[in-house]
Amino acid sequence: MKNFAAPEQSLGDINAEAAARLIATAADIALVVDSDGLIRDLAVDYREFALTGHEDWRGRAWVDTVTVESRPKIEALIAEAMASERTRWRQVNHPTAGGTDVPVLYSALRVGQDKRLVAFGRDLRTISSLQQRLIEAQQKLERDYTRLRHLETRYRLLFQLSDEPLLVVDGATDKVLEANRAALRTLDAGAGGLVGRGFADCVAEDFRGEVDRLLATVRATGRADDADLTLAGRPERWRVSVSLLRQENAWVFLVRLLRLDGAGGAGQAAEGPDWTEIVARQPDALVLTAPDGTLISCNPAFLEMAECPTEEQARGDTLDRWLGRPGVDLRVLLSNLREHGSVRLFATVLRGDYGSETEVEISACASGGASPVFAFTIRDVRQRFGSTVIGSGQSPVVPQSAEQLSELVGRVSLKDLVRQTTDMIEKMYIEAALEMTGDNRASAAEMLGLSRQSLYVKLRRFGLRDLSDGSDGGGDAN
């Protein structure tokens, strides 16, 4: 703090009454405290700071007006003010009759020859309110993001599983944005697929003008319409139904294709695919088990992941031999399959026979009939998560959201899960404090009730700032 250059000349002969008005105007609350820590006088700005219960503070110890956890801060503030002319700002909480604590930021200055202190207080309730609103907004964003992801997943699942050929076409360029598997089969799309191609190119050349007129009509009227025509490379007649959908600030066409000759399975080949070869070439591990989890069959990808030489050596053992925690993960999977018929994205660890561990996600379904068979799809997710395998002796990455945190359930113990939750919340509060203080780490530490060194340790731990230069990010708060 830099003092006035010539206070005697610039301020003149200020008496005690004028000094009291200046102090009261400069702070939301001002206290005069003696060397024993007793409040001798106080001034409160009722327009900005309505603190109830302060009328009886005169003659009371300052530490008795704050909450229990704030008392050491008051004692340190008094000791520091008595020993030097300058003190750090410290946040304390004053209890109220309503049960809500009032946060106040205090600094103190020794005045006079009889070791009196003048404490200046700033009301922090506005900042606390902003902190709470920030946390609530973040939680709402997380909930909305999760809900939108679930909606998108359901849409894509229905879109792809539909036996009816479906296309999504850009309303401005008439180019295909999305196509489901039935549409790819029907239009005999090659490796390049249909995305990016003009929709008119998907029909026979003689009908392309009719398609352009159909899209123009739907775009102009906003009502669904259809036309009967022939697709490119196919002799049979098809009915093309077009609907207009709003997407953000643009329009898209939803195009449905219906075969008119009544033949089922539009676009399917005369002969079914060789499922045995497809399963064998599948990069994800596929396993068939009996209802008790006993392995019936598996593909080579599972044998490689489980470090098992042949299928005969794996057949007859339960899947519990390779999954995460023995006796836990398989029991959870089987109980959900019996109750719901399917399991989606169950996170666990698959152990190889020679000690390797792989983070995986398991989806499973149960066949019907008197003798059901359970089918498990096991996918290696290490590259997607970019995280350390649990149990490898290295610390996993701190989760960035509640959704990532929930993915740890089933892969770590409850004790580790609670620690990960604490780390995520601690990091979130530190980031909020740094943003509110303009990256002023000294003020952020004060706001969080931490020492500056403790804040530096946590910043390094969470990788939030490069502190090699020891900068405070703005040290005026000291």
XYZ file of C-alpha atoms in Angstrom:
478
model
C 0.000 0.000 0.000
C 1.336 3.419 -0.934
C 0.495 6.208 1.539
C -0.253 9.893 0.799
C 2.873 11.892 -0.039
C 2.011 14.818 2.262
C -1.025 13.959 4.410
C -0.523 16.970 6.737
C -0.869 19.392 3.823
C -3.473 17.529 1.709
C -5.805 16.420 4.487
C -5.284 19.295 6.866
C -6.275 19.221 10.513
C -8.856 16.380 10.571
C -10.447 15.888 13.978
C -11.753 12.591 15.462
C -15.333 13.187 14.247
C -14.213 13.696 10.652
C -11.934 10.642 10.836
C -14.857 8.570 12.150
C -17.048 9.648 9.207
C -14.290 8.737 6.764
C -13.837 5.277 8.303
C -17.593 4.612 8.395
C -17.957 5.689 4.759
C -15.035 3.552 3.546
C -16.326 0.248 4.971
C -19.598 -1.672 5.219
C -18.769 -2.243 8.881
C -15.966 -0.671 10.946
C -14.852 -1.760 14.435
C -12.645 -0.066 17.038
C -10.904 -2.843 19.002
C -8.560 -2.507 21.973
C -5.405 -4.530 22.651
C -7.448 -7.177 24.518
C -9.627 -7.802 21.472
C -12.726 -6.068 22.920
C -14.967 -4.038 20.638
C -15.089 -0.463 21.952
C -17.132 1.092 19.170
C -18.508 0.228 15.724
C -20.131 1.800 12.672
C -22.453 -0.020 10.233
C -23.666 1.171 6.821
C -27.349 0.173 7.025
C -27.939 0.977 3.363
C -25.524 -1.700 2.164
C -24.988 -3.972 5.138
C -27.938 -4.904 7.357
C -26.293 -7.213 9.920
C -28.750 -8.105 12.676
C -27.650 -8.560 16.285
C -24.683 -6.159 16.182
C -26.262 -3.674 18.609
C -24.847 -5.500 21.652
C -21.303 -5.924 20.273
C -19.846 -2.997 22.249
C -17.836 -4.380 25.143
C -17.795 -7.925 23.724
C -14.746 -9.791 22.502
C -14.419 -9.644 18.734
C -13.891 -13.437 18.547
C -17.280 -13.982 20.234
C -19.112 -12.306 17.330
C -17.906 -14.813 14.698
C -18.402 -18.531 14.076
C -16.119 -21.121 15.670
C -14.035 -21.767 12.555
C -13.456 -17.996 12.097
C -12.019 -17.370 15.563
C -8.410 -18.311 14.686
C -8.567 -15.815 11.806
C -9.645 -12.983 14.137
C -6.887 -13.864 16.620
C -4.304 -13.892 13.812
C -5.642 -10.597 12.448
C -5.312 -8.870 15.857
C -1.814 -10.259 16.464
C -0.646 -9.220 13.003
C -2.088 -5.706 13.350
C -0.412 -5.239 16.732
C 2.940 -6.343 15.336
C 2.917 -4.392 12.065
C 1.175 -1.597 10.250
C -0.250 -3.780 7.512
C -2.490 -6.866 7.681
C -3.852 -9.318 5.167
C -7.553 -9.429 4.347
C -9.270 -12.382 6.008
C -12.758 -13.715 5.440
C -14.782 -14.539 8.578
C -18.426 -15.444 9.159
C -20.811 -13.717 11.558
C -23.731 -15.884 12.775
C -27.237 -14.419 12.714
C -30.463 -15.213 14.534
C -31.914 -16.677 11.345
C -29.195 -19.310 11.169
C -27.531 -17.920 8.023
C -23.890 -16.861 8.363
C -22.844 -13.474 6.945
C -19.390 -13.562 5.265
C -17.261 -10.447 5.845
C -13.746 -9.658 4.580
C -11.711 -7.848 7.294
C -8.445 -5.934 7.476
C -7.146 -4.083 10.529
C -4.846 -1.133 11.253
C -3.284 -0.074 14.540
C -3.917 3.599 15.448
C -3.023 5.815 18.392
C -0.572 5.202 21.222
C -2.798 2.915 23.296
C -2.669 0.045 20.784
C -6.180 0.416 19.470
C -7.177 -1.218 16.186
C -9.576 -0.077 13.504
C -11.001 -3.029 11.546
C -12.542 -2.450 8.118
C -15.132 -4.975 6.878
C -16.538 -5.643 3.409
C -19.777 -7.561 2.881
C -19.173 -10.702 0.778
C -22.754 -11.916 0.475
C -22.953 -10.778 -3.134
C -19.908 -12.888 -4.026
C -21.311 -15.860 -2.089
C -24.582 -15.502 -3.960
C -22.701 -15.467 -7.277
C -20.769 -18.570 -6.227
C -23.986 -20.418 -5.424
C -25.581 -19.339 -8.693
C -22.485 -20.496 -10.582
C -22.613 -23.934 -8.964
C -26.341 -24.259 -9.654
C -25.814 -23.213 -13.283
C -23.034 -25.770 -13.712
C -25.189 -28.523 -12.247
C -28.094 -27.556 -14.504
C -25.801 -27.623 -17.545
C -24.593 -31.097 -16.578
C -28.186 -32.340 -16.223
C -29.250 -30.780 -19.535
C -26.181 -32.175 -21.309
C -26.873 -35.680 -19.984
C -30.533 -35.444 -21.012
C -29.620 -34.300 -24.538
C -27.098 -37.110 -24.897
C -29.753 -39.649 -23.941
C -32.194 -38.135 -26.423
C -29.593 -38.217 -29.185
C -28.734 -41.835 -28.377
C -32.384 -42.876 -28.568
C -32.831 -41.006 -31.857
C -29.792 -42.600 -33.465
C -30.779 -46.045 -32.226
C -34.288 -45.757 -33.707
C -32.904 -44.182 -36.881
C -30.408 -46.961 -37.529
C -32.584 -49.916 -36.450
C -35.525 -48.925 -38.630
C -36.199 -51.356 -41.493
C -37.592 -48.433 -43.489
C -34.980 -46.549 -45.560
C -34.591 -43.041 -44.079
C -32.558 -40.036 -45.238
C -31.926 -36.617 -43.704
C -31.368 -34.035 -46.469
C -30.085 -30.467 -46.097
C -32.882 -28.001 -46.894
C -30.545 -25.463 -48.497
C -28.251 -27.648 -50.633
C -30.433 -30.792 -51.094
C -27.433 -32.910 -50.067
C -27.729 -36.015 -47.872
C -26.695 -35.365 -44.254
C -27.514 -38.775 -42.752
C -28.695 -42.164 -43.991
C -29.605 -45.284 -42.015
C -28.437 -48.786 -42.818
C -31.640 -49.687 -44.659
C -31.137 -46.697 -46.974
C -27.529 -47.687 -47.648
C -28.641 -51.188 -48.600
C -31.529 -49.943 -50.729
C -29.432 -47.439 -52.683
C -26.452 -49.817 -52.865
C -24.105 -47.175 -51.476
C -20.427 -48.110 -51.687
C -17.581 -47.312 -49.326
C -18.241 -43.594 -49.722
C -21.833 -43.931 -48.471
C -24.508 -41.357 -49.217
C -23.442 -38.442 -47.029
C -22.553 -35.422 -49.159
C -24.293 -36.688 -52.303
C -27.181 -34.765 -53.828
C -30.527 -36.400 -53.091
C -31.533 -36.108 -56.760
C -28.592 -38.393 -57.621
C -30.252 -41.175 -55.620
C -33.193 -41.479 -58.052
C -33.337 -42.505 -61.695
C -32.305 -39.773 -64.111
C -35.814 -39.492 -65.636
C -37.282 -38.553 -62.209
C -34.724 -36.014 -60.996
C -36.774 -33.054 -62.156
C -39.759 -34.447 -60.243
C -37.632 -34.740 -57.116
C -36.520 -31.112 -57.427
C -40.170 -30.031 -57.744
C -41.150 -32.180 -54.743
C -38.494 -30.612 -52.499
C -39.368 -27.105 -53.703
C -43.063 -27.698 -52.917
C -42.366 -28.983 -49.401
C -39.955 -26.090 -48.778
C -42.538 -23.519 -49.903
C -45.627 -24.949 -48.178
C -44.054 -26.543 -45.109
C -46.371 -29.553 -45.502
C -45.302 -33.151 -46.112
C -45.716 -34.469 -49.651
C -44.793 -37.598 -51.589
C -44.168 -38.861 -55.104
C -43.901 -42.262 -56.838
C -40.688 -42.774 -58.769
C -37.786 -45.126 -59.510
C -34.510 -45.137 -57.587
C -31.111 -45.144 -59.277
C -30.055 -48.665 -60.208
C -33.337 -50.313 -59.098
C -36.183 -51.340 -61.426
C -39.073 -51.347 -58.892
C -41.251 -48.351 -58.022
C -40.818 -46.507 -54.717
C -42.869 -43.897 -52.901
C -40.759 -41.017 -51.625
C -42.326 -39.138 -48.669
C -40.714 -35.820 -47.671
C -41.307 -33.880 -44.433
C -39.786 -30.543 -43.405
C -38.108 -30.276 -39.984
C -36.656 -27.267 -38.170
C -33.038 -27.706 -36.998
C -31.572 -24.702 -35.155
C -31.670 -21.862 -37.746
C -31.962 -24.116 -40.784
C -34.380 -26.589 -42.337
C -33.836 -30.245 -43.148
C -35.906 -32.788 -45.070
C -36.787 -36.163 -43.576
C -37.139 -38.546 -46.536
C -38.833 -41.956 -46.234
C -38.672 -44.595 -48.961
C -41.505 -47.157 -49.294
C -41.422 -49.954 -51.828
C -44.710 -50.123 -53.754
C -44.650 -53.726 -55.039
C -45.328 -55.089 -51.545
C -42.082 -57.020 -51.282
C -40.667 -57.059 -47.767
C -37.121 -56.381 -46.684
C -36.407 -53.597 -49.107
C -32.850 -53.535 -50.237
C -31.873 -56.854 -48.606
C -29.776 -59.302 -50.539
C -31.301 -62.571 -51.724
C -28.994 -64.531 -49.502
C -28.309 -63.675 -45.864
C -24.824 -62.605 -44.818
C -22.284 -65.064 -43.445
C -22.709 -64.258 -39.761
C -20.008 -66.707 -38.704
C -17.363 -64.811 -40.655
C -18.695 -61.435 -39.482
C -18.486 -62.472 -35.817
C -14.989 -63.877 -36.298
C -13.775 -60.611 -37.867
C -15.484 -58.375 -35.287
C -12.816 -56.197 -33.555
C -14.840 -56.122 -30.310
C -14.895 -59.213 -28.121
C -18.123 -61.259 -28.438
C -19.065 -63.973 -25.919
C -22.075 -66.290 -25.614
C -22.817 -67.775 -22.189
C -25.405 -69.904 -20.451
C -27.730 -68.185 -17.921
C -25.243 -68.974 -15.130
C -22.405 -67.208 -16.998
C -20.688 -70.347 -18.316
C -18.919 -69.574 -21.590
C -20.404 -71.345 -24.615
C -18.596 -69.629 -27.460
C -16.407 -66.589 -28.143
C -14.660 -64.867 -31.034
C -10.872 -64.441 -31.534
C -10.966 -60.843 -30.247
C -12.045 -62.105 -26.806
C -9.362 -64.803 -26.774
C -6.719 -62.160 -27.520
C -8.002 -59.834 -24.783
C -8.257 -62.677 -22.248
C -4.818 -64.059 -23.245
C -6.358 -67.501 -23.807
C -4.792 -69.604 -26.599
C -7.871 -71.500 -27.850
C -11.641 -71.374 -27.471
C -11.645 -74.934 -26.090
C -9.561 -73.808 -23.105
C -12.015 -70.998 -22.334
C -15.229 -72.950 -22.927
C -16.836 -74.265 -19.771
C -15.423 -71.582 -17.448
C -17.616 -68.744 -16.216
C -17.042 -65.227 -17.490
C -16.258 -64.312 -13.882
C -12.767 -65.768 -14.463
C -11.811 -62.682 -16.506
C -14.043 -59.863 -15.237
C -13.099 -57.066 -12.775
C -13.897 -58.057 -9.193
C -14.620 -61.805 -8.948
C -18.120 -62.582 -7.775
C -19.367 -58.989 -8.190
C -19.376 -57.797 -11.815
C -20.799 -60.990 -13.346
C -23.509 -61.205 -10.687
C -24.587 -57.631 -11.466
C -24.621 -58.301 -15.213
C -26.603 -61.542 -14.936
C -29.186 -60.102 -12.541
C -29.831 -57.149 -14.887
C -30.083 -59.432 -17.889
C -32.659 -61.627 -16.127
C -34.660 -58.601 -15.006
C -34.424 -56.244 -18.001
C -33.211 -58.414 -20.879
C -30.295 -56.133 -21.751
C -27.375 -54.185 -20.249
C -25.713 -51.196 -21.877
C -22.177 -49.779 -21.360
C -21.301 -51.517 -18.084
C -17.784 -50.286 -17.156
C -15.331 -52.763 -15.633
C -11.863 -54.292 -16.101
C -11.043 -57.468 -18.030
C -8.082 -59.459 -16.684
C -5.964 -61.597 -18.963
C -4.658 -65.006 -17.928
C -1.114 -63.590 -17.845
C -1.873 -60.576 -15.663
C -2.814 -57.835 -18.145
C -5.749 -55.548 -17.307
C -7.912 -53.743 -19.856
C -10.593 -51.133 -19.190
C -13.710 -52.270 -21.033
C -17.385 -51.482 -21.545
C -19.817 -54.392 -21.711
C -23.186 -54.430 -23.444
C -25.267 -57.577 -23.273
C -28.647 -59.005 -24.243
C -30.586 -62.187 -23.528
C -32.301 -64.381 -26.115
C -35.846 -65.590 -25.510
C -37.120 -69.114 -25.286
C -37.020 -71.871 -22.708
C -33.200 -72.055 -22.821
C -31.985 -68.453 -23.047
C -28.462 -67.540 -24.127
C -26.688 -64.385 -22.960
C -24.619 -62.468 -25.540
C -21.898 -60.071 -24.331
C -20.110 -57.407 -26.399
C -16.860 -56.320 -24.704
C -15.127 -53.183 -26.001
C -11.649 -51.880 -25.096
C -12.118 -48.209 -24.064
C -8.601 -47.271 -22.945
C -7.898 -44.997 -25.923
C -11.285 -43.295 -25.665
C -10.958 -42.440 -21.942
C -7.203 -41.836 -22.003
C -7.098 -42.844 -18.342
C -4.895 -45.043 -16.220
C -6.006 -48.617 -15.548
C -7.309 -48.921 -12.001
C -4.926 -50.980 -9.948
C -1.868 -50.158 -12.050
C -0.277 -48.083 -9.296
C -0.747 -44.757 -11.062
C -3.239 -42.045 -10.139
C -6.212 -41.789 -12.495
C -7.145 -38.486 -14.066
C -9.498 -36.345 -11.937
C -13.030 -36.572 -13.442
C -14.210 -33.392 -15.144
C -17.959 -33.898 -14.666
C -20.546 -35.889 -12.740
C -21.045 -38.088 -15.813
C -17.361 -39.066 -15.933
C -17.483 -39.672 -12.196
C -20.397 -42.078 -12.554
C -18.364 -44.074 -15.094
C -15.959 -45.008 -12.291
C -18.688 -46.941 -10.449
C -17.863 -50.620 -10.704
C -14.192 -49.969 -11.474
C -12.974 -48.465 -8.196
C -13.792 -48.969 -4.537
C -16.208 -46.693 -2.659
C -13.279 -45.130 -0.788
C -11.547 -44.148 -4.049
C -14.869 -43.004 -5.522
C -15.436 -40.618 -2.598
C -11.885 -39.266 -3.010
C -12.469 -38.686 -6.741
C -15.734 -36.858 -5.913
C -13.939 -34.636 -3.407
C -11.208 -33.833 -5.930
C -13.750 -32.879 -8.600
C -15.673 -30.541 -6.269
C -12.440 -29.024 -4.908
C -11.168 -28.312 -8.413
C -14.509 -26.753 -9.406
C -14.452 -24.355 -6.439
C -10.832 -23.339 -7.078
C -11.593 -22.601 -10.742
C -14.634 -20.514 -9.730
C -12.603 -18.534 -7.158
C -9.821 -17.816 -9.678
C -12.341 -16.619 -12.251
C -14.120 -14.324 -9.759
C -10.870 -12.748 -8.577
C -9.455 -12.239 -12.068
C -6.821 -14.947 -11.477
C -5.674 -13.198 -8.282
C -4.408 -16.227 -6.366
C -3.904 -14.401 -3.095
C -7.528 -13.226 -3.104
C -8.712 -16.637 -4.275
C -6.880 -18.323 -1.397
C -8.444 -15.851 1.045
C -11.896 -16.438 -0.437
C -11.493 -20.217 -0.105
C -10.087 -20.008 3.426
C -6.733 -21.502 2.349
C -3.181 -20.414 2.841
C -1.459 -19.281 -0.328
C 0.934 -22.234 -0.208
C -1.977 -24.682 0.132
C -3.637 -23.118 -2.913
C -0.401 -23.433 -4.920
C -0.167 -27.126 -4.010
C -3.744 -27.733 -5.177
C -3.188 -25.769 -8.403
C -0.195 -27.970 -9.230
C -2.139 -31.092 -8.294
C -5.054 -30.298 -10.602
C -2.863 -28.817 -13.356
C -4.798 -25.545 -13.322
C -1.868 -23.088 -13.555
C 1.857 -23.038 -14.303
C 3.301 -21.807 -11.016
C 6.966 -22.193 -11.826
C 7.420 -18.407 -11.773
C 5.766 -18.099 -8.349
C 3.416 -15.361 -9.612
C 0.414 -14.450 -7.514
C -1.616 -13.450 -10.539
C -2.113 -10.017 -8.981
C -0.834 -9.410 -5.485
C -2.770 -6.290 -4.486
C -4.884 -8.267 -2.048
C -1.988 -8.725 0.295
